[in-house]
XYZ file of C-alpha atoms in Angstrom:
180
model
C -10.699 -1.994 -43.174
C -11.610 -3.223 -39.348
C -14.819 -3.745 -38.347
C -15.505 -0.638 -35.376
C -12.395 1.847 -36.346
C -12.394 4.800 -37.416
C -14.832 4.453 -40.789
C -17.154 2.854 -38.411
C -17.296 6.120 -36.003
C -17.167 8.674 -38.783
C -20.056 6.648 -40.559
C -22.410 6.007 -36.533
C -21.948 9.855 -36.517
C -22.744 11.128 -39.806
C -26.006 8.772 -39.039
C -26.449 10.551 -35.264
C -25.998 13.950 -36.869
C -28.752 13.581 -39.565
C -30.909 11.590 -37.237
C -30.462 14.696 -34.609
C -31.780 17.046 -37.903
C -34.598 15.431 -38.613
C -35.813 15.006 -34.939
C -34.809 18.778 -34.179
C -36.723 20.081 -37.532
C -39.473 17.751 -36.499
C -39.617 18.484 -32.706
C -39.705 22.687 -33.650
C -42.705 21.729 -36.111
C -44.859 20.604 -33.773
C -43.885 22.389 -31.039
C -43.622 26.330 -32.722
C -45.328 26.333 -35.774
C -48.300 23.810 -35.656
C -49.705 26.392 -32.250
C -49.978 28.974 -35.076
C -51.766 27.122 -37.220
C -55.322 28.700 -36.115
C -53.913 32.076 -37.449
C -53.299 31.076 -40.724
C -55.575 32.323 -43.591
C -55.362 31.629 -47.494
C -54.342 35.247 -47.368
C -51.129 34.465 -45.038
C -49.894 31.258 -45.119
C -47.891 30.848 -48.265
C -44.956 33.208 -46.635
C -45.397 31.113 -43.703
C -45.236 27.836 -45.203
C -44.390 27.452 -48.854
C -40.100 29.030 -48.773
C -40.087 27.062 -45.463
C -40.860 23.778 -46.756
C -39.700 24.145 -50.336
C -36.183 24.764 -49.101
C -36.549 21.043 -46.680
C -37.662 19.867 -49.011
C -34.720 19.864 -51.351
C -31.957 19.772 -48.554
C -34.022 16.508 -47.108
C -33.868 14.915 -49.923
C -30.227 14.730 -50.384
C -29.978 14.055 -46.921
C -32.476 11.805 -47.055
C -30.056 9.561 -49.297
C -27.049 10.067 -47.310
C -28.800 8.090 -44.122
C -30.204 5.338 -46.462
C -26.710 4.750 -47.322
C -25.190 5.265 -43.923
C -27.631 3.540 -41.715
C -27.289 0.275 -44.569
C -23.006 0.666 -44.499
C -23.785 0.411 -40.864
C -26.106 -2.369 -41.213
C -23.453 -4.051 -43.424
C -20.344 -3.552 -41.115
C -21.910 -5.051 -38.236
C -23.747 -7.971 -39.824
C -22.046 -10.078 -37.612
C -23.032 -8.451 -34.135
C -26.092 -7.642 -32.484
C -25.432 -3.863 -33.518
C -26.835 -4.497 -36.729
C -30.299 -4.074 -35.445
C -29.719 -0.441 -34.964
C -28.882 0.958 -38.080
C -31.168 -1.533 -39.618
C -34.244 0.036 -37.885
C -33.386 2.616 -39.045
C -32.809 2.396 -42.574
C -36.417 0.348 -42.346
C -37.850 4.376 -40.340
C -36.062 6.011 -43.253
C -37.779 4.055 -46.025
C -41.312 4.564 -43.871
C -40.772 8.353 -43.222
C -39.334 8.691 -47.099
C -42.649 6.597 -48.193
C -45.473 8.588 -46.370
C -43.685 12.215 -47.211
C -44.045 11.243 -50.765
C -47.024 9.282 -50.895
C -49.233 11.445 -48.170
C -47.361 14.685 -47.267
C -45.891 15.746 -50.837
C -49.529 16.377 -52.361
C -49.959 18.504 -49.738
C -47.328 20.859 -50.277
C -47.987 20.860 -53.861
C -52.158 22.342 -53.287
C -50.584 24.831 -50.762
C -47.690 26.017 -52.940
C -49.968 25.911 -55.963
C -52.220 28.353 -53.532
C -55.323 27.607 -51.881
C -58.241 30.480 -52.133
C -60.758 28.662 -49.850
C -60.516 29.100 -46.141
C -62.107 25.838 -46.247
C -60.042 23.810 -47.718
C -57.034 25.499 -46.398
C -57.816 24.068 -42.669
C -58.624 20.749 -44.252
C -55.524 20.606 -46.269
C -53.384 22.278 -42.746
C -54.889 19.939 -40.174
C -54.109 16.895 -42.548
C -50.425 17.986 -43.354
C -50.165 18.156 -39.568
C -51.059 14.859 -38.546
C -49.219 13.309 -41.427
C -46.334 15.604 -40.207
C -46.891 14.440 -36.253
C -46.438 10.529 -37.401
C -43.604 11.556 -39.754
C -41.680 13.157 -36.298
C -42.912 9.747 -34.236
C -40.800 8.017 -37.297
C -38.031 10.597 -36.742
C -37.608 9.982 -33.206
C -37.541 6.295 -33.507
C -34.364 6.735 -36.018
C -32.637 9.287 -33.791
C -33.452 6.691 -30.445
C -32.174 3.428 -32.611
C -28.833 5.813 -33.507
C -28.795 6.851 -29.912
C -29.304 3.319 -28.719
C -26.243 1.974 -31.118
C -23.984 4.755 -29.109
C -25.152 3.239 -25.584
C -24.558 0.014 -27.048
C -21.292 0.270 -27.803
C -20.346 2.386 -24.915
C -21.827 -0.178 -22.274
C -19.781 -2.987 -24.274
C -17.086 -1.177 -24.539
C -17.012 -0.878 -20.466
C -17.431 -3.965 -19.711
C -14.647 -6.364 -18.496
C -12.670 -8.851 -21.642
C -15.227 -12.100 -21.429
C -18.038 -10.720 -19.153
C -21.500 -11.463 -21.092
C -24.231 -9.530 -21.073
C -27.973 -10.618 -19.714
C -31.296 -8.570 -19.571
C -29.145 -5.728 -19.839
C -27.024 -6.051 -16.937
C -23.208 -7.421 -16.885
C -22.891 -11.323 -16.013
C -19.464 -12.161 -15.674
C -18.217 -15.680 -17.232
C -19.145 -19.085 -15.509
C -16.267 -20.411 -13.923
C -15.763 -24.191 -14.030
C -16.296 -26.562 -10.713
C -13.424 -28.324 -10.197
C -13.758 -31.986 -8.339
């Protein structure tokens, strides 16, 4: 299978789709859900929080596995090119976001799903949950930017004339030998 062919393009597009879904989910959480946190009480937070988080967890668990596989395959397929750094970066950011989620965010999810009855504890848990999610959205943003960078790099490389080199982001024509 030729590197840079249809398989690689489809795989890279799949990775872009997944990173875009994380990016959109994360930023919509910050922009639209976090601002209502002060209005949540022990009586109403569960309806606003628990079913959505449980559904997202089920979906994103599978999507994360797809992202790990996709970025690993893309990095392997690009291993002999400078493009390998983009999927490797995505792979590392996915691992970091997954560890952050499993170690720090899931315990808060579980506590909220079990039912919080103290307003003070709800405030503590929501505050910590939002802080951890801001970090995770940062990682999701990095994943998306790296995936976008992969495509930009491919486009810029494809637009260069044959034999041109890139130095400092600028196309440099090949050296001509001086003949005496």
